[in-house]
Structures are given as structure tokens and as C-alpha cells.
Amino acid sequence: AQSVTQPDIHITVSEGASLELRCNYSYGATPYLFWYVQSPGQGLQLLLKYFSGDTLVQGIKGFEAEFKRSQSSFNLRKPSVHWSDAAEYFCAVRNSGGGADGLTFGKGTHLIIQP
Amino acid sequence: NAGVTQTPKFQVLKTGQSMTLQCAQDMNHNSMYWYRQDPGMGLRLIYYSASEGTTDKGEVPNGYNVSRLNKREFSLRLESAAPSQTSVYFCASIQGNRNQPQHFGDGTRLSIL
């Protein structure tokens, strides 16, 4: 079964600074990978996804992520964070083959933005 | 442009009561899902339905039942609510291809006393 690890429970970043949120996955084949963001009291919004091709994917709100097969990682980056980026971020993997469906999520990283 | 609609948004139950959470999507999606979100646990899959008339268990199905009423609607039922089922419940849907992202509703916040 696949699994996702987000090693950082909380991250604090100054406004305007760069950001990297880590995500490691466990899956036998090439996975389908997603990053979602959740603002307090809200549902989940897709930031970006990877399923094949270029390993650097661009998303909404200035985010990007890089798929590194050798490291089983899919880290999320942003060159300059804004106060509105404060939220919970979830990395998720989906089975690309047959069998059980559904997303497997990491436990999330809570992003705090300092003024 | 509703997307995925969940009702109710909030609910408080007493232990042992039953409740059905409703989910409807207007995107003509084939697959629908129910997740629960608990602090520090991320989201965990309860049940899913790959198509109308089919349902399958996810990671944490115990204590729940589901019904795929038609292509639009997928309900989650708690027959005898327990405090451990206090959570935020999210419904999601997808057209069918596994490389496509799931669309999520805004959630139902359920407290069981």
C-alpha cells in the first residue's frame, strides 16, 4: 500500500522569504502526486499535480513542485511567500494502476507566515 | 457552478444516534469518495464508489455505511454514532481517470457527545 510522509508538522517563514515543503512517498510504480492547500474551516484546493512528463510542475498561486524518483520526493516550493499563503498543506498520492482507489494523504504541514 | 455540495455543514449528535451525511456533485463525475479529517492525521478514506451501483471500503470503513443513490449522489450513514466519529467529513468526486485531481466539498463538521 502506498504511503506519504510530510516530515514537518509546522513551518514558520517570514513574508517574502522562499518556501519548501517536503513530501516523501512510498509506492511501487510511478505514482500520481498532488499538493492540496486548506485554509481554516475550508475544503481542499488543488495546487498542482504530477502524473508523467516534465518533473518540474507549475501550479496556481506561484507554487511549483519537483518530482524526484530517486529520492521518492515531491517537494513543494514558492520563491516568495505572502501572508495569504498561511494554511495547511497536504501532499497526496494516488494509485496509478488497478486495485483500490482513493487518495492517500500525508498528515499535513501547517504553514505560519511571520510579518 | 456548485461542484461538490455537502449537507449539513455542521451537526451535533448524541452517542447512539444515527445520521446520514449527504453529498451531491453536478460535474457528471463517475467516482465519488468519503474522507474523514482528524487533527494531526490528514485525510483518511472511508469509502468510495467507482461508478453508480458500486461501493468499496477504504482505510477506515468501520462504523459507516454508504449508498450511491445515483450518479450525482453519494451518502454516508452513521448507524450508531460514537464519540470517536467526531471529525470533519469531506466528500470528493472525479471524472474517472486516476491522473485527474479530486474535487472536494467544503466539509461537514460532526460532533458526537
Tab-separated table of C-alpha atoms in Angstrom:
chain	number	residue	atom	x	y	z
A	1	ALA	CA	0.000	0.000	0.000
A	2	GLN	CA	1.175	3.498	-0.721
A	3	SER	CA	2.070	5.985	1.995
A	4	VAL	CA	3.011	9.653	2.235
A	5	THR	CA	5.264	11.341	4.770
A	6	GLN	CA	5.363	15.055	5.413
A	7	PRO	CA	8.215	15.390	7.900
A	8	ASP	CA	7.421	18.928	9.035
A	9	ILE	CA	4.297	19.400	11.128
A	10	HIS	CA	4.795	23.180	11.370
A	11	ILE	CA	6.924	25.580	9.363
A	12	THR	CA	7.346	29.298	10.051
A	13	VAL	CA	8.535	31.550	7.247
A	14	SER	CA	8.920	35.316	7.016
A	15	GLU	CA	6.810	37.091	4.450
A	16	GLY	CA	8.777	37.459	1.230
A	17	ALA	CA	11.087	34.546	2.023
A	18	SER	CA	11.280	31.352	-0.002
A	19	LEU	CA	9.445	28.198	0.999
A	20	GLU	CA	9.984	24.489	0.586
A	21	LEU	CA	7.588	21.903	1.997
A	22	ARG	CA	8.799	18.338	1.968
A	23	CYS	CA	6.903	15.258	0.847
A	24	ASN	CA	8.147	11.689	0.552
A	25	TYR	CA	6.048	8.866	-0.788
A	26	SER	CA	6.156	5.111	-0.881
A	27	TYR	CA	4.724	3.438	-3.953
A	28	GLY	CA	5.958	0.660	-6.230
A	29	ALA	CA	5.369	2.258	-9.615
A	30	THR	CA	5.207	5.836	-10.821
A	31	PRO	CA	2.591	7.460	-8.656
A	32	TYR	CA	0.139	10.199	-9.331
A	33	LEU	CA	1.080	13.018	-6.935
A	34	PHE	CA	-0.871	16.023	-5.748
A	35	TRP	CA	-0.480	19.005	-3.456
A	36	TYR	CA	-3.588	20.493	-1.861
A	37	VAL	CA	-3.999	23.555	0.346
A	38	GLN	CA	-6.605	24.019	3.059
A	39	SER	CA	-7.429	27.345	4.656
A	40	PRO	CA	-9.021	27.269	8.128
A	41	GLY	CA	-12.585	25.982	8.023
A	42	GLN	CA	-12.428	25.378	4.294
A	43	GLY	CA	-12.242	22.460	1.913
A	44	LEU	CA	-9.191	21.406	-0.080
A	45	GLN	CA	-7.970	23.271	-3.114
A	46	LEU	CA	-5.643	21.667	-5.654
A	47	LEU	CA	-2.313	23.471	-6.065
A	48	LEU	CA	-0.704	21.174	-8.611
A	49	LYS	CA	-0.364	17.587	-9.778
A	50	TYR	CA	2.174	15.276	-11.370
A	51	PHE	CA	1.477	12.130	-13.315
A	52	SER	CA	4.093	11.975	-16.087
A	53	GLY	CA	6.465	14.015	-18.228
A	54	ASP	CA	8.352	17.057	-17.007
A	55	THR	CA	9.364	16.503	-13.404
A	56	LEU	CA	9.002	20.190	-12.525
A	57	VAL	CA	5.345	21.129	-12.420
A	58	GLN	CA	3.830	24.555	-12.061
A	59	GLY	CA	0.702	25.215	-10.087
A	60	ILE	CA	-1.559	28.002	-9.009
A	61	LYS	CA	-0.616	30.909	-6.719
A	62	GLY	CA	3.043	30.779	-7.801
A	63	PHE	CA	3.735	27.291	-6.410
A	64	GLU	CA	5.826	24.637	-8.107
A	65	ALA	CA	6.887	21.110	-7.208
A	66	GLU	CA	9.622	18.790	-8.385
A	67	PHE	CA	9.217	15.032	-8.701
A	68	LYS	CA	12.429	13.157	-7.882
A	69	ARG	CA	12.036	9.460	-8.434
A	70	SER	CA	15.455	8.590	-6.968
A	71	GLN	CA	14.503	10.262	-3.685
A	72	SER	CA	10.797	9.340	-3.739
A	73	SER	CA	10.073	13.001	-3.147
A	74	PHE	CA	7.677	15.633	-4.409
A	75	ASN	CA	8.612	18.843	-2.611
A	76	LEU	CA	6.544	21.999	-2.925
A	77	ARG	CA	8.285	25.353	-3.416
A	78	LYS	CA	7.471	29.015	-3.696
A	79	PRO	CA	10.103	31.719	-4.232
A	80	SER	CA	8.396	34.405	-2.142
A	81	VAL	CA	5.548	33.750	0.284
A	82	HIS	CA	2.678	36.099	1.027
A	83	TRP	CA	0.717	36.348	4.266
A	84	SER	CA	-2.252	34.797	2.443
A	85	ASP	CA	-0.255	31.570	1.993
A	86	ALA	CA	-0.713	30.732	5.678
A	87	ALA	CA	-2.664	27.475	5.614
A	88	GLU	CA	-2.410	23.697	5.920
A	89	TYR	CA	-0.707	21.909	3.035
A	90	PHE	CA	-1.272	18.287	2.129
A	91	CYS	CA	0.683	16.035	-0.170
A	92	ALA	CA	-1.243	13.068	-1.587
A	93	VAL	CA	-0.586	10.042	-3.770
A	94	ARG	CA	-2.984	8.036	-5.871
A	95	ASN	CA	-2.594	4.507	-7.112
A	96	SER	CA	-1.744	4.723	-10.826
A	97	GLY	CA	-2.568	1.102	-11.523
A	98	GLY	CA	-5.519	-1.090	-10.762
A	99	GLY	CA	-6.807	-2.072	-7.381
A	100	ALA	CA	-8.048	0.105	-4.566
A	101	ASP	CA	-8.718	3.726	-5.436
A	102	GLY	CA	-8.664	6.955	-3.461
A	103	LEU	CA	-6.007	9.371	-2.341
A	104	THR	CA	-3.534	8.628	0.426
A	105	PHE	CA	-2.666	11.841	2.246
A	106	GLY	CA	0.232	12.927	4.370
A	107	LYS	CA	-0.580	14.334	7.768
A	108	GLY	CA	-0.116	17.881	6.593
A	109	THR	CA	2.242	20.797	7.174
A	110	HIS	CA	0.939	23.894	8.910
A	111	LEU	CA	2.499	26.996	7.382
A	112	ILE	CA	2.823	30.112	9.516
A	113	ILE	CA	3.849	33.418	7.926
A	114	GLN	CA	5.701	35.953	10.054
A	115	PRO	CA	5.378	39.640	9.123
B	1	ASN	CA	-21.217	26.318	-10.654
B	2	ALA	CA	-21.746	24.341	-7.436
B	3	GLY	CA	-19.230	21.478	-7.848
B	4	VAL	CA	-19.478	19.181	-4.807
B	5	THR	CA	-22.151	20.081	-2.264
B	6	GLN	CA	-22.282	18.595	1.222
B	7	THR	CA	-25.130	18.848	3.692
B	8	PRO	CA	-25.318	19.612	6.519
B	9	LYS	CA	-22.284	21.821	7.208
B	10	PHE	CA	-22.454	21.290	10.967
B	11	GLN	CA	-24.137	18.695	13.160
B	12	VAL	CA	-24.095	17.689	16.806
B	13	LEU	CA	-25.273	14.206	17.758
B	14	LYS	CA	-25.594	12.215	20.911
B	15	THR	CA	-23.884	8.846	21.231
B	16	GLY	CA	-26.032	6.142	19.665
B	17	GLN	CA	-27.968	8.425	17.328
B	18	SER	CA	-27.960	7.816	13.597
B	19	MET	CA	-27.250	10.307	10.867
B	20	THR	CA	-26.817	10.472	7.109
B	21	LEU	CA	-24.394	12.895	5.504
B	22	GLN	CA	-25.367	13.916	2.003
B	23	CYS	CA	-23.098	14.638	-0.945
B	24	ALA	CA	-24.045	15.663	-4.474
B	25	GLN	CA	-21.917	16.651	-7.469
B	26	ASP	CA	-23.038	18.355	-10.650
B	27	MET	CA	-19.957	17.638	-12.778
B	28	ASN	CA	-21.158	14.288	-14.172
B	29	HIS	CA	-18.274	12.555	-12.414
B	30	ASN	CA	-18.121	8.785	-12.228
B	31	SER	CA	-16.235	8.270	-8.975
B	32	MET	CA	-17.078	9.641	-5.542
B	33	TYR	CA	-15.336	9.390	-2.175
B	34	TRP	CA	-15.834	9.978	1.532
B	35	TYR	CA	-12.890	11.017	3.741
B	36	ARG	CA	-12.596	11.981	7.368
B	37	GLN	CA	-10.116	14.532	8.678
B	38	ASP	CA	-8.832	14.411	12.231
B	39	PRO	CA	-6.215	16.718	13.801
B	40	GLY	CA	-2.700	15.548	13.010
B	41	MET	CA	-3.968	12.665	10.863
B	42	GLY	CA	-4.550	14.207	7.462
B	43	LEU	CA	-7.474	12.817	5.495
B	44	ARG	CA	-8.312	9.139	5.503
B	45	LEU	CA	-10.539	7.353	3.016
B	46	ILE	CA	-13.706	5.816	4.444
B	47	TYR	CA	-15.490	4.505	1.341
B	48	TYR	CA	-15.531	5.171	-2.351
B	49	SER	CA	-17.731	4.466	-5.343
B	50	ALA	CA	-16.047	3.982	-8.702
B	51	SER	CA	-19.346	4.132	-10.552
B	52	GLU	CA	-23.077	4.135	-9.990
B	53	GLY	CA	-24.086	0.949	-8.231
B	54	THR	CA	-20.658	0.063	-6.815
B	55	THR	CA	-19.042	0.857	-3.463
B	56	ASP	CA	-15.789	-0.229	-1.861
B	57	LYS	CA	-14.159	0.107	1.536
B	58	GLY	CA	-11.302	2.460	2.137
B	59	GLU	CA	-8.853	2.670	5.004
B	60	VAL	CA	-11.318	3.327	7.860
B	61	PRO	CA	-14.774	1.914	6.982
B	62	ASN	CA	-15.824	0.529	10.373
B	63	GLY	CA	-18.962	2.159	11.771
B	64	TYR	CA	-20.061	3.592	8.427
B	65	ASN	CA	-22.267	2.626	5.522
B	66	VAL	CA	-22.626	4.282	2.140
B	67	SER	CA	-25.123	4.454	-0.679
B	68	ARG	CA	-24.508	5.560	-4.237
B	69	LEU	CA	-28.041	6.665	-4.876
B	70	ASN	CA	-27.415	7.691	-8.488
B	71	LYS	CA	-24.542	9.186	-10.436
B	72	ARG	CA	-24.861	12.527	-8.644
B	73	GLU	CA	-25.335	11.479	-5.033
B	74	PHE	CA	-23.237	9.524	-2.536
B	75	SER	CA	-24.381	9.396	1.083
B	76	LEU	CA	-22.553	8.352	4.246
B	77	ARG	CA	-24.504	6.891	7.157
B	78	LEU	CA	-23.555	6.508	10.796
B	79	GLU	CA	-25.935	3.917	12.230
B	80	SER	CA	-24.959	4.341	15.877
B	81	ALA	CA	-22.712	7.339	16.348
B	82	ALA	CA	-19.734	7.118	18.703
B	83	PRO	CA	-17.514	9.924	20.093
B	84	SER	CA	-14.609	8.502	18.036
B	85	GLN	CA	-16.510	9.516	14.922
B	86	THR	CA	-16.273	13.186	15.825
B	87	SER	CA	-14.484	14.566	12.779
B	88	VAL	CA	-14.726	16.683	9.680
B	89	TYR	CA	-16.074	14.692	6.758
B	90	PHE	CA	-15.225	15.513	3.163
B	91	CYS	CA	-16.836	14.255	0.009
B	92	ALA	CA	-14.922	14.295	-3.272
B	93	SER	CA	-15.516	13.337	-6.881
B	94	ILE	CA	-13.540	12.707	-10.049
B	95	GLN	CA	-14.360	12.001	-13.677
B	96	GLY	CA	-12.608	8.632	-13.685
B	97	ASN	CA	-9.018	8.890	-14.852
B	98	ARG	CA	-6.694	8.349	-11.946
B	99	ASN	CA	-4.352	11.131	-13.034
B	100	GLN	CA	-7.069	13.730	-12.568
B	101	PRO	CA	-7.458	15.611	-9.279
B	102	GLN	CA	-10.359	15.054	-6.958
B	103	HIS	CA	-12.791	17.905	-6.365
B	104	PHE	CA	-13.694	18.361	-2.717
B	105	GLY	CA	-16.760	19.697	-0.963
B	106	ASP	CA	-16.484	22.172	1.911
B	107	GLY	CA	-16.922	19.501	4.569
B	108	THR	CA	-19.366	18.522	7.303
B	109	ARG	CA	-18.246	19.186	10.864
B	110	LEU	CA	-19.706	16.464	13.057
B	111	SER	CA	-19.525	16.377	16.858
B	112	ILE	CA	-20.726	13.398	18.843
B	113	LEU	CA	-21.286	13.898	22.532
